[in-house]
Coordinates of C-alpha atoms and ligand atoms in Angstrom, one line a residue:
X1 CA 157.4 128.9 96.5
X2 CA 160.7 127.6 95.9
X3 CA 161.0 125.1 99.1
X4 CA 157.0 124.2 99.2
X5 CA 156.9 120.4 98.4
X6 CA 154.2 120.1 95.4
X7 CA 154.6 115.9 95.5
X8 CA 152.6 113.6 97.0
X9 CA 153.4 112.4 100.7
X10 CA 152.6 108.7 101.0
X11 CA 154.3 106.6 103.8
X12 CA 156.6 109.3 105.0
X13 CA 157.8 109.9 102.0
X14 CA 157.3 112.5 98.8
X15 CA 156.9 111.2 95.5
X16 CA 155.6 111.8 92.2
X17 CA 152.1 110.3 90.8
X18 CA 152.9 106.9 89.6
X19 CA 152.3 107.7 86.1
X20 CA 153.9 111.0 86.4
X21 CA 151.2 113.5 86.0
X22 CA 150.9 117.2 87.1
X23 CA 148.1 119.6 87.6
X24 CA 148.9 123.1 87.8
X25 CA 147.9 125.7 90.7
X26 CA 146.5 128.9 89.7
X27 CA 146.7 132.4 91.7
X28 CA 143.6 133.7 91.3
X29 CA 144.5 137.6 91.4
X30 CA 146.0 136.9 87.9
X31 CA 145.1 134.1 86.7
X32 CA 148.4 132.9 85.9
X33 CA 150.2 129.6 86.9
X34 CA 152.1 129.4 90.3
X35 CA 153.3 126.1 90.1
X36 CA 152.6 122.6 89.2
X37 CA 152.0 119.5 91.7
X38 CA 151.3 116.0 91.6
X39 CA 148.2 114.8 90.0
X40 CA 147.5 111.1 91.9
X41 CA 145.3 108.5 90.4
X42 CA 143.7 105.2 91.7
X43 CA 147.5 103.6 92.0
X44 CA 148.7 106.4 94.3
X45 CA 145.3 106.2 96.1
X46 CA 146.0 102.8 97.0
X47 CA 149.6 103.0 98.1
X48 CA 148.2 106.1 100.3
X49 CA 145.7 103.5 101.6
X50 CA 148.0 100.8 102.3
X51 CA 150.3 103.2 103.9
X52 CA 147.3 104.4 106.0
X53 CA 146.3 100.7 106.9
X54 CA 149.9 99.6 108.1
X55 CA 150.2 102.3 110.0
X56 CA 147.2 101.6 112.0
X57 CA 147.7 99.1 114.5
X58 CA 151.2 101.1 116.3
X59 CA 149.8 104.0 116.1
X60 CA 146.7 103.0 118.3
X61 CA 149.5 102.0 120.5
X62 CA 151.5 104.9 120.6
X63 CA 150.9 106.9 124.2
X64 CA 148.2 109.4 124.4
X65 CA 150.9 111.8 125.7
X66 CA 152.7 111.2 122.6
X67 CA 150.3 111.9 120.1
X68 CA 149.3 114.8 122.3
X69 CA 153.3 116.0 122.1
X70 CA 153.2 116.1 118.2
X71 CA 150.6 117.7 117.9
X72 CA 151.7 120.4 120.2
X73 CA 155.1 121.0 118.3
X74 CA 153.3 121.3 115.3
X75 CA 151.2 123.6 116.8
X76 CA 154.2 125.7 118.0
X77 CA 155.7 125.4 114.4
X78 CA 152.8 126.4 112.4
X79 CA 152.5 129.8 114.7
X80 CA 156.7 130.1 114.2
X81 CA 155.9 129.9 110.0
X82 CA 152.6 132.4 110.2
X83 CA 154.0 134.7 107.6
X84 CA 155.1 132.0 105.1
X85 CA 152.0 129.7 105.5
X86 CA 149.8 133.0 105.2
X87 CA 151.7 133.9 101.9
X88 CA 150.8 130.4 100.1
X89 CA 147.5 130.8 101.3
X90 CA 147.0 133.9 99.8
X91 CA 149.0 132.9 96.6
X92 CA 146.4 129.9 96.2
X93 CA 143.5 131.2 97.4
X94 CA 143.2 134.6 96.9
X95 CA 142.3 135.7 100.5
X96 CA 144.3 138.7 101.7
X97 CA 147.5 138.6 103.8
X98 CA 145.5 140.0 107.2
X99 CA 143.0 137.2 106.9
X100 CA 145.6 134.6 105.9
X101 CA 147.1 135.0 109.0
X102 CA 144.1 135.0 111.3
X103 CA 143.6 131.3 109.4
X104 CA 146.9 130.3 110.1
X105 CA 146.0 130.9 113.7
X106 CA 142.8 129.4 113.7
X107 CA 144.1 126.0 112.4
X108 CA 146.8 126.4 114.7
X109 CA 144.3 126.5 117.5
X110 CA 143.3 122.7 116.2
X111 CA 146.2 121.2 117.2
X112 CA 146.8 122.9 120.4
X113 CA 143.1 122.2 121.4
X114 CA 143.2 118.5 119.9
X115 CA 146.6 118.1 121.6
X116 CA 144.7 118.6 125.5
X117 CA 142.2 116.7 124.4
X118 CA 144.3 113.5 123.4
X119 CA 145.0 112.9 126.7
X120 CA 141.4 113.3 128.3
X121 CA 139.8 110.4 126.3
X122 CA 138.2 108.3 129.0
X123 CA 136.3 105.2 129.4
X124 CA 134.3 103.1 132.6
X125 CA 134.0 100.6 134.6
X126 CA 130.9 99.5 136.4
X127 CA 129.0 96.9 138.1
X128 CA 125.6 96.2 135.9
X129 CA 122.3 96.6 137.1
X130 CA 122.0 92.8 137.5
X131 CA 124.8 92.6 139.9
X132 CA 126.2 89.2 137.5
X133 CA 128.4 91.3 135.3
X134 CA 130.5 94.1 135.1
X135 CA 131.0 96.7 132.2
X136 CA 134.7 97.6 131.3
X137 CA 134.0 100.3 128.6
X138 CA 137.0 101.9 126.5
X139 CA 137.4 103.7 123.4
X140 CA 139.8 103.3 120.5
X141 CA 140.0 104.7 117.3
X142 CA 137.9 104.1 114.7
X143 CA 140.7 103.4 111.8
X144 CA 142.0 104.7 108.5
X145 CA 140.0 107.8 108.1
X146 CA 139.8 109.6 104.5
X147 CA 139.5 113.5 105.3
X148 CA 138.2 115.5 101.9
X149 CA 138.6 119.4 102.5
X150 CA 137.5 122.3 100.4
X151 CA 139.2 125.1 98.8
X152 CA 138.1 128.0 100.6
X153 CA 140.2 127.5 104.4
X154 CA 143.2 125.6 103.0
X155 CA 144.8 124.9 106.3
X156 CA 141.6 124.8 109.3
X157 CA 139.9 122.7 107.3
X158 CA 142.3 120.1 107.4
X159 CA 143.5 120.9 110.9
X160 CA 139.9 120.6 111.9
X161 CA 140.0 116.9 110.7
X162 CA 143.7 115.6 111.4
X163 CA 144.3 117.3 115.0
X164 CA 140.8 115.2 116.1
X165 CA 142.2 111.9 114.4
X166 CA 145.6 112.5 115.5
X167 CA 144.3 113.0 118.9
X168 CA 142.2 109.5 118.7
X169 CA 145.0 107.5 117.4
X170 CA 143.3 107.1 113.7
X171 CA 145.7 107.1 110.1
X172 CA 144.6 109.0 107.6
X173 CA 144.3 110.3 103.9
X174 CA 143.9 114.2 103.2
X175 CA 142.9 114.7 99.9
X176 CA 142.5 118.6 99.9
X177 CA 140.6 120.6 97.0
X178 CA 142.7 121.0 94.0
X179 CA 142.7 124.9 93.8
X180 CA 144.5 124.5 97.1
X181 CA 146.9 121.9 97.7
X182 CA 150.2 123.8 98.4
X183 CA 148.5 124.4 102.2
X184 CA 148.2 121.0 103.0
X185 CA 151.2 119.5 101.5
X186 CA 153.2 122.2 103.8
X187 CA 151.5 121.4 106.6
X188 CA 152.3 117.4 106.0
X189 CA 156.0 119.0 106.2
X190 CA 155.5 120.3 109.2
X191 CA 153.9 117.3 110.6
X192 CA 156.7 115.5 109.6
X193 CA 158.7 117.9 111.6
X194 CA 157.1 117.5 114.8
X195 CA 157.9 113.8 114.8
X196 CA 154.4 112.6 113.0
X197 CA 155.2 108.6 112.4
X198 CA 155.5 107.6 108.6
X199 CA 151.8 106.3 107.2
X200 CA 150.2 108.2 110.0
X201 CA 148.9 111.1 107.4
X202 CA 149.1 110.8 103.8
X203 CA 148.7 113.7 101.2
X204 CA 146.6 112.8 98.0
X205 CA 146.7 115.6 95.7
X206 CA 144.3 114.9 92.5
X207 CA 142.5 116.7 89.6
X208 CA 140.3 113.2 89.1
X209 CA 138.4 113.2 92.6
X210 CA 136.1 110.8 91.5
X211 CA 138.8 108.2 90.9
X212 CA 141.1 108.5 93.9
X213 CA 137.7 108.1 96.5
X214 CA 135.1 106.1 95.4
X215 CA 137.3 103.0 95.4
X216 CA 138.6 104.2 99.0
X217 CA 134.9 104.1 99.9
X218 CA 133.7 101.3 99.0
X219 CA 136.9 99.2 99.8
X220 CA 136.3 98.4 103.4
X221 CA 139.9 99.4 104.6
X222 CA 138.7 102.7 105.3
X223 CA 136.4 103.2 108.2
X224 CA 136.1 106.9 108.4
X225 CA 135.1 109.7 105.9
X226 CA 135.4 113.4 107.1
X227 CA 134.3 115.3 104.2
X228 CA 133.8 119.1 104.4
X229 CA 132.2 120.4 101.3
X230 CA 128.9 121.0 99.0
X231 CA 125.8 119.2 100.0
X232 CA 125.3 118.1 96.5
X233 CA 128.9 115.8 96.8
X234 CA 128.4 115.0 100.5
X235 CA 125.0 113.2 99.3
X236 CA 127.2 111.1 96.7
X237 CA 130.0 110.6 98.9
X238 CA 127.3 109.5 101.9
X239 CA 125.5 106.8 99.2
X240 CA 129.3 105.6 98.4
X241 CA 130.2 105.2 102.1
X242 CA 126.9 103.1 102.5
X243 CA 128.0 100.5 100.7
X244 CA 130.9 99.2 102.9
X245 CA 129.5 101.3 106.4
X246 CA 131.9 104.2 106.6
X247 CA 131.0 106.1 109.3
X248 CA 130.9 109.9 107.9
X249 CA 130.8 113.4 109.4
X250 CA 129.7 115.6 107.1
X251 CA 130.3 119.3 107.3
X252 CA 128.3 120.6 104.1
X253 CA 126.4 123.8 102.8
X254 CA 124.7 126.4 104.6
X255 CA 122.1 129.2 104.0
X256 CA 123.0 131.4 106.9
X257 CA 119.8 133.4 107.8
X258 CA 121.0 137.0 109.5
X259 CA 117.9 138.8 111.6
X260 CA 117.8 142.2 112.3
X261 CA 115.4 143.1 114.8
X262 CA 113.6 146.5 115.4
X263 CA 115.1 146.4 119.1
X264 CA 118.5 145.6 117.4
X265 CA 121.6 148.2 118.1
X266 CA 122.3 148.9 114.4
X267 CA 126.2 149.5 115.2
X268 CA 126.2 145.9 116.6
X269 CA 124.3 144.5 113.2
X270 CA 126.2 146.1 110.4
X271 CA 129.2 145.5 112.3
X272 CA 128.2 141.6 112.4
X273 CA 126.8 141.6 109.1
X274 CA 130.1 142.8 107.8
X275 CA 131.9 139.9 109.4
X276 CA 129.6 137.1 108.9
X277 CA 129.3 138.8 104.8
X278 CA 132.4 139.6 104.4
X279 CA 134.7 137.0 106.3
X280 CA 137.1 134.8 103.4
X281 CA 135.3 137.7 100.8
X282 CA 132.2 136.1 101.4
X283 CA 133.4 132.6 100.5
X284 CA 132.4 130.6 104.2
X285 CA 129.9 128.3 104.8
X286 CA 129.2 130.3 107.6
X287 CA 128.6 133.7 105.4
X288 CA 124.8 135.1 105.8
X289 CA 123.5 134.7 103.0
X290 CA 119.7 136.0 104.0
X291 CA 119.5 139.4 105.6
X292 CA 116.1 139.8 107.1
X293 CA 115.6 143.2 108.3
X294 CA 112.5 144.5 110.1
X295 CA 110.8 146.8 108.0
X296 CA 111.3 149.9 110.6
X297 CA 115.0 149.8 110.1
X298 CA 115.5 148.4 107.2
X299 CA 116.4 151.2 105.1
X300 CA 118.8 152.8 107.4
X301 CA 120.2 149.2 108.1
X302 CA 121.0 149.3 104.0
X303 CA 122.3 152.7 104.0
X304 CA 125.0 152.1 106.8
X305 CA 126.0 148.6 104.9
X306 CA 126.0 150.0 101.8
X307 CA 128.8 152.5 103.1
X308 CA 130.6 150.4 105.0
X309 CA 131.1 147.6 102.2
X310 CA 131.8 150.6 99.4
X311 CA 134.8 151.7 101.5
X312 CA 136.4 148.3 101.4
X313 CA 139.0 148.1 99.3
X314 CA 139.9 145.6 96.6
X315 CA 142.6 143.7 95.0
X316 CA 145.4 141.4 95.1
X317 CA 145.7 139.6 98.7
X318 CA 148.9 139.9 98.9
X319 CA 149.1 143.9 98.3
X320 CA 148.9 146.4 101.4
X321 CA 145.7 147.8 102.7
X322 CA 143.4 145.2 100.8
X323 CA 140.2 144.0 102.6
X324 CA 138.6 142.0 99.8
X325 CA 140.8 139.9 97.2
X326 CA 139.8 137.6 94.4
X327 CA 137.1 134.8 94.7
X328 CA 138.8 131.4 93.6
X329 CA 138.0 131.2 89.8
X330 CA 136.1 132.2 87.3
X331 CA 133.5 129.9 87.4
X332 CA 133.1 131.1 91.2
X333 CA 132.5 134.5 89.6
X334 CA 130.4 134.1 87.1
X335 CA 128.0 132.2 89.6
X336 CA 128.0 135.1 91.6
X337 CA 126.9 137.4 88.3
X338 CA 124.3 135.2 87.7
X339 CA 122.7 135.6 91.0
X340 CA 123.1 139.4 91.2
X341 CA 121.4 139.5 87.6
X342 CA 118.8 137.0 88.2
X343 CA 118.2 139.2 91.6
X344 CA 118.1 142.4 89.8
X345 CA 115.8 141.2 86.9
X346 CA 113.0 140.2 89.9
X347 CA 113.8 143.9 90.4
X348 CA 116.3 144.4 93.6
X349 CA 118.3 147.7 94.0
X350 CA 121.6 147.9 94.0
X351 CA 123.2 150.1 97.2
X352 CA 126.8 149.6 96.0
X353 CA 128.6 147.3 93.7
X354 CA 127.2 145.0 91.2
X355 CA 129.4 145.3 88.8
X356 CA 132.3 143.0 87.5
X357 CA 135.9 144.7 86.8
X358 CA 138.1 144.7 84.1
X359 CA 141.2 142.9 83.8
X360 CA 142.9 140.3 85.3
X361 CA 141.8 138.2 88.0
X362 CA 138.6 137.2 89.9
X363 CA 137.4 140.0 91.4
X364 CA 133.8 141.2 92.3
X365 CA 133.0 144.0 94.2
X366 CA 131.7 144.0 97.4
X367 CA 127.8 144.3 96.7
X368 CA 124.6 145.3 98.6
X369 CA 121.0 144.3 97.5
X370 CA 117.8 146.0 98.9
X371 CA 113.9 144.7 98.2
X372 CA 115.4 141.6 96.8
X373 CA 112.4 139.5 95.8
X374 CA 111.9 136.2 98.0
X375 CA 111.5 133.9 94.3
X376 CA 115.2 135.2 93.9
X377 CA 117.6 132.6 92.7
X378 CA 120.3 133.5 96.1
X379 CA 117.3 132.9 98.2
X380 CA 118.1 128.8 98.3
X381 CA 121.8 129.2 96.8
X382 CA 124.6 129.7 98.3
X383 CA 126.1 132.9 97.4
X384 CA 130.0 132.3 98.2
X385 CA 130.7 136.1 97.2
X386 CA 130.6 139.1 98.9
X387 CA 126.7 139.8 98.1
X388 CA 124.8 140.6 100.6
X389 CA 120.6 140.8 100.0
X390 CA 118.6 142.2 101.8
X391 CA 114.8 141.3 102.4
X392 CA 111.8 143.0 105.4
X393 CA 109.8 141.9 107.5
X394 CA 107.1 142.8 109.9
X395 CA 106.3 140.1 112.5
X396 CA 108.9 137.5 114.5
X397 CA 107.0 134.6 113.9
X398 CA 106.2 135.3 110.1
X399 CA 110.3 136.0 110.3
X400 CA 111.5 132.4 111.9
X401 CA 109.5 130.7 109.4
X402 CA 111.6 132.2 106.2
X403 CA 114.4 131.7 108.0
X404 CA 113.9 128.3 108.3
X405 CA 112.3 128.3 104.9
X406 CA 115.3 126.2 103.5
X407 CA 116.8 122.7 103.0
X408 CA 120.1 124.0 105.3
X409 CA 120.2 125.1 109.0
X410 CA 124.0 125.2 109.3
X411 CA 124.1 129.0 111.6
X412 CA 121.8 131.5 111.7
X413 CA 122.5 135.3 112.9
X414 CA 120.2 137.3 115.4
X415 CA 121.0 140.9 116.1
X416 CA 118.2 141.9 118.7
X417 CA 118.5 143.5 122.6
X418 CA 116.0 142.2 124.1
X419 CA 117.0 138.8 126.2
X420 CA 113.4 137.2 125.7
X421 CA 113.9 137.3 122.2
X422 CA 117.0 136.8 121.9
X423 CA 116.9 133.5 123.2
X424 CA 113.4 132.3 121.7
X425 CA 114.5 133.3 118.3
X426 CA 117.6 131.2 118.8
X427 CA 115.7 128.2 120.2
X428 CA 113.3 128.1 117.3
X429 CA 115.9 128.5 114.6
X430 CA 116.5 125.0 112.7
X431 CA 120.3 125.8 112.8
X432 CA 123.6 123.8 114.3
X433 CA 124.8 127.7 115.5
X434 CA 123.4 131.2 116.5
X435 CA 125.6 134.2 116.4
X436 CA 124.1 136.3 119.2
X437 CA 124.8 139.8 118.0
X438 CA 128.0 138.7 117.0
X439 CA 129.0 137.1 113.2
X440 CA 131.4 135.2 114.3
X441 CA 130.7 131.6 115.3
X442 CA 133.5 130.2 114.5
X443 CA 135.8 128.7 117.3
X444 CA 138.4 125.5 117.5
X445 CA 136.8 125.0 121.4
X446 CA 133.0 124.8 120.2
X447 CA 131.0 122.3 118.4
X448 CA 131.2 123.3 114.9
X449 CA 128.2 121.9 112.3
X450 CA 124.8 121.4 111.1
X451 CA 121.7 120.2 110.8
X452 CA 118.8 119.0 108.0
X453 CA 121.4 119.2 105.0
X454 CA 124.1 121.2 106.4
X455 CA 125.6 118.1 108.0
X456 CA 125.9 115.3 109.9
X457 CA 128.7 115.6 113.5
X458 CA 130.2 118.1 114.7
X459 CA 133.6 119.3 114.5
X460 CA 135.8 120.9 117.2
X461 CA 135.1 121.5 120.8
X462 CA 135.0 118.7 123.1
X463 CA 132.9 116.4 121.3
X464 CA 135.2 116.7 117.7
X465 CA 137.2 113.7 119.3
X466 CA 134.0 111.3 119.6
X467 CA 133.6 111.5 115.8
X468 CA 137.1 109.7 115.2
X469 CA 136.3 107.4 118.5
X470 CA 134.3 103.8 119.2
X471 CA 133.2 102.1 121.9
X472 CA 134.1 98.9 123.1
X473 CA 132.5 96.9 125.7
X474 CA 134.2 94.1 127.6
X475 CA 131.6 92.2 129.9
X476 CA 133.2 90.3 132.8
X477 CA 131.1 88.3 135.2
X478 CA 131.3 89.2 139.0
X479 CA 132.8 86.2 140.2
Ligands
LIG1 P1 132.9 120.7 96.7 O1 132.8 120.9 95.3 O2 131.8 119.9 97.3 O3 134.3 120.1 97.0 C1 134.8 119.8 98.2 C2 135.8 118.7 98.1 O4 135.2 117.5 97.7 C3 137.0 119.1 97.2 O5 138.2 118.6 97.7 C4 136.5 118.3 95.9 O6 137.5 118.0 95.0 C5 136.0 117.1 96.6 N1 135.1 116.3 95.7 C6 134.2 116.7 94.8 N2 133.6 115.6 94.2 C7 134.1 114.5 94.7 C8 133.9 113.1 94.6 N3 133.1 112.6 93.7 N4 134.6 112.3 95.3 C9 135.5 112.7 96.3 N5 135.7 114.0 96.5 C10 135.1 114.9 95.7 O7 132.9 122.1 97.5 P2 133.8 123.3 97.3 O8 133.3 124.1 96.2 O9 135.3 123.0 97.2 O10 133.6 124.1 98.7 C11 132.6 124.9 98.9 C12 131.5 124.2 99.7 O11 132.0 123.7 101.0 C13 130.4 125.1 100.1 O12 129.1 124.4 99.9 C14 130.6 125.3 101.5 O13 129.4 125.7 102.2 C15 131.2 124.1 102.0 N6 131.9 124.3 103.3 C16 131.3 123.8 104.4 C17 132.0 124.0 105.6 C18 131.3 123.4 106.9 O14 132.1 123.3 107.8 N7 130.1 123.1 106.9 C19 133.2 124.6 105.7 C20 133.7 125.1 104.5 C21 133.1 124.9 103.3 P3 137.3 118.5 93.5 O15 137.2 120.0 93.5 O16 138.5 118.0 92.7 O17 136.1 117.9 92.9

């Protein structure tokens, strides 16, 4: 921990909160304190922002190759310092070592995707319909973009962000979750590294949210807000941004239906349910959070579940051999009791788990719920624990419409072989994503995101660059 910077990084430069505040960073496999870091209020903010805004103009200038290049050695440096950036993941977050490492690979993957991308954005040049003018269209960055991430992917979530505004020739301000700020603050490092001009990014670390944004928003310097989060902040943070037209992209909650077919190959589907459950211990957007098995299979479905998640074994990330670690904090756990007991009162059985341990830590077993009542509580919450419920059904159509049943449509699952179905199931599911017998969506090189109130954009794959992009149209007569 000893060379991780834990100050601010504003201009180029680390320094300490103006008044000289510190929060501290807990490891949530004990619970004790792992170090302190910089605790920025609205002064700090506003030197970030300033930084940010001065930057702007050169950097719009700089070469598309050369944004492209900087992203590419940070790309190259991130994979070269896997195994340290995987340990202060786990230290902060909780998640073990094995999936630490796939993160630090899948952020990785921003840059190198964001750094081919830089170089492709293109433009046009036409003669209009009316044969009196021609169109000279280009794009150019939108401006100083705030980027909000959550806690539960330190580094891709911010990758996600900064390799697309990077790439577009934007300035920024990361202000990452506070349960996880050593991530982001060693990736500014490494940005620095790679040759990242001073101002381009700025680290905000903060315990006072609230404070450091709102007067970002509604300031008019900024022009962008990427915000990756709950729906219930993105719907603040989208009313804030109204007032001075920030353009946003919103990546928000989700309520991940995951069907399971009669025609389904039941290997496939508890293999994909124990991904798309059990992926970041259950703590993912993207985690199915609905498991809506046909009524024929249904019980052998639970069985085969049931054994597979009692088998995983938990504890400390960073110990050998763990599959499941802590969830972030307490009050994390204690939201995940609550839904397991409110479930259990409506009268749902539990296969395996249920039951918090003692000692230290945040830990929860891994849990599976059969005949879990539709009023239950986790049927329009997001779970964020390893808890997977499981509900029948008997028709398709009676099937789709509970699935959409709910105020999110960020993925859905469908674990069928038949192609027919496969595909009208997937067309009529109100969702951004399917995972086709698979419960892994997630890819740097697709189009990640939402719709209804998981989100507004898309992040990643070819079109992540148009969120951080405008147009401009010159009009020249044809003289
Ligand atoms: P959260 O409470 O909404 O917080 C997300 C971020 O917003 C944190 O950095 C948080 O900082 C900040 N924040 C909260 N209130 C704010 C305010 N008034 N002004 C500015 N920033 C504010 O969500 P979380 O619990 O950290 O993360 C879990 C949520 O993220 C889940 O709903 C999950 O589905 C969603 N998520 C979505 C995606 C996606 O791509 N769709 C990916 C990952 C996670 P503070 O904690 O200091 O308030």
């Amino acid at each position: 921990m000893t060379d991780t910077p834990t100050q601010l990084f504003i201009g180029g430069a680390w320094v300490d909160a103006s008044d000289g505040a510190t929060m501290p960073v807990d490891d949530p496999a004990t619970g004790e304190v792992l170090c302190h870091v910089a605790d920025a209020g609205p002064k700090d903010a506003k030197l970030a922002e300033e930084a940010a805004v001065q930057a702007q103009e050169a950097w719009a200038r700089t070469a598309p190759r050369a944004r492209s290049e900087i992203l590419r050695r940070a790309h190259e440096l991130i994979i070269e310092r896997t195994d340290v950036l995987a340990h202060l993941m786990t230290s902060e977050m909780g998640k073990p070592l094995a999936e630490a490492r796939g993160e630090v690979a899948y952020a990785a993957e921003f840059f190198r995707w964001f750094s081919e991308e830089a170089v492709r954005i293109d433009g046009g040049f036409t003669t209009l319909p009316d044969g009196r003018n021609r169109m000279l269209l280009s794009r150019r960055p939108v401006g100083p973009c705030l980027l909000i991430t959550p806690w539960n992917f330190p580094l891709a979530m911010g990758t996600r962000k900064i390799g697309p505004a990077i790439a577009a020739g934007c300035t920024m301000i990361l202000k990452p979750a506070p349960q996880t700020p050593l991530s982001s603050l060693a990736l500014a490092a490494i940005l620095k590294e790679a040759g990242l001009p001073d101002g381009v990014l700025n680290v905000v670390t903060t315990s006072r949210a609230g404070e450091v944004c709102e007067p970002l928003l509604r300031g008019g310097r900024i022009r962008k807000l990427s915000f990756t989060g709950s729906t219930a902040v993105g719907q603040l943070l989208l009313a804030q941004s109204a007032e001075a037209v920030v353009r946003t992209s919103m990546e928000l909650g989700g309520n991940a239906p995951f069907l399971v077919f009669e025609d389904a190959d039941l290997d496939k589907a508890v293999d994909g349910a124990m991904v798309a459950k059990m992926r970041n211990m259950g703590e993912a957007c993207t985690a199915a959070n609905r498991f809506f098995v046909h009524r024929s299979v249904a019980e052998e479905f639970g069985r085969r579940l049931a054994e597979r998640m009692g088998a995983l074994v938990v504890g400390p990330g960073t110990r050998d051999g763990v599959d499941v670690g802590p969830l972030i904090d307490r009050r994390g756990r204690a939201k995940v009791e609550e839904l397991v007991a409110d479930a259990v009162e409506r009268g749902a059985h539990v296969l395996v788990g249920g039951r918090t341990p003692e000692g230290p830590g945040c830990f929860y077993p891994p849990t599976v719920l059969a005949d879990v009542d539709p009023g239950s509580r986790l049927m329009d919450t997001e779970i964020f624990g390893p808890v997977a419920a499981i509900l029948t059904f008997d028709e398709e159509d009676e099937v789709i419409r509970r699935a959409n049943d709910t105020p999110w449509g960020l993925v859905g699952y469908v674990f069928t072989e038949g192609l027919d179905r496969a595909l009208r199931v997937s067309e009529r599911l109100e969702v951004g994503m399917v995972g086709l017998n698979t419960g892994l969506v997630s890819n740097p090189a697709a189009p990640f995101g939402g719709v209804k109130q998981s989100g507004l954009g898309r992040e990643g794959g070819r079109v992540g660059i148009d969120e951080f992009l405008e147009y401009q149209y010159l009009a020249v007569p044809v003289s």
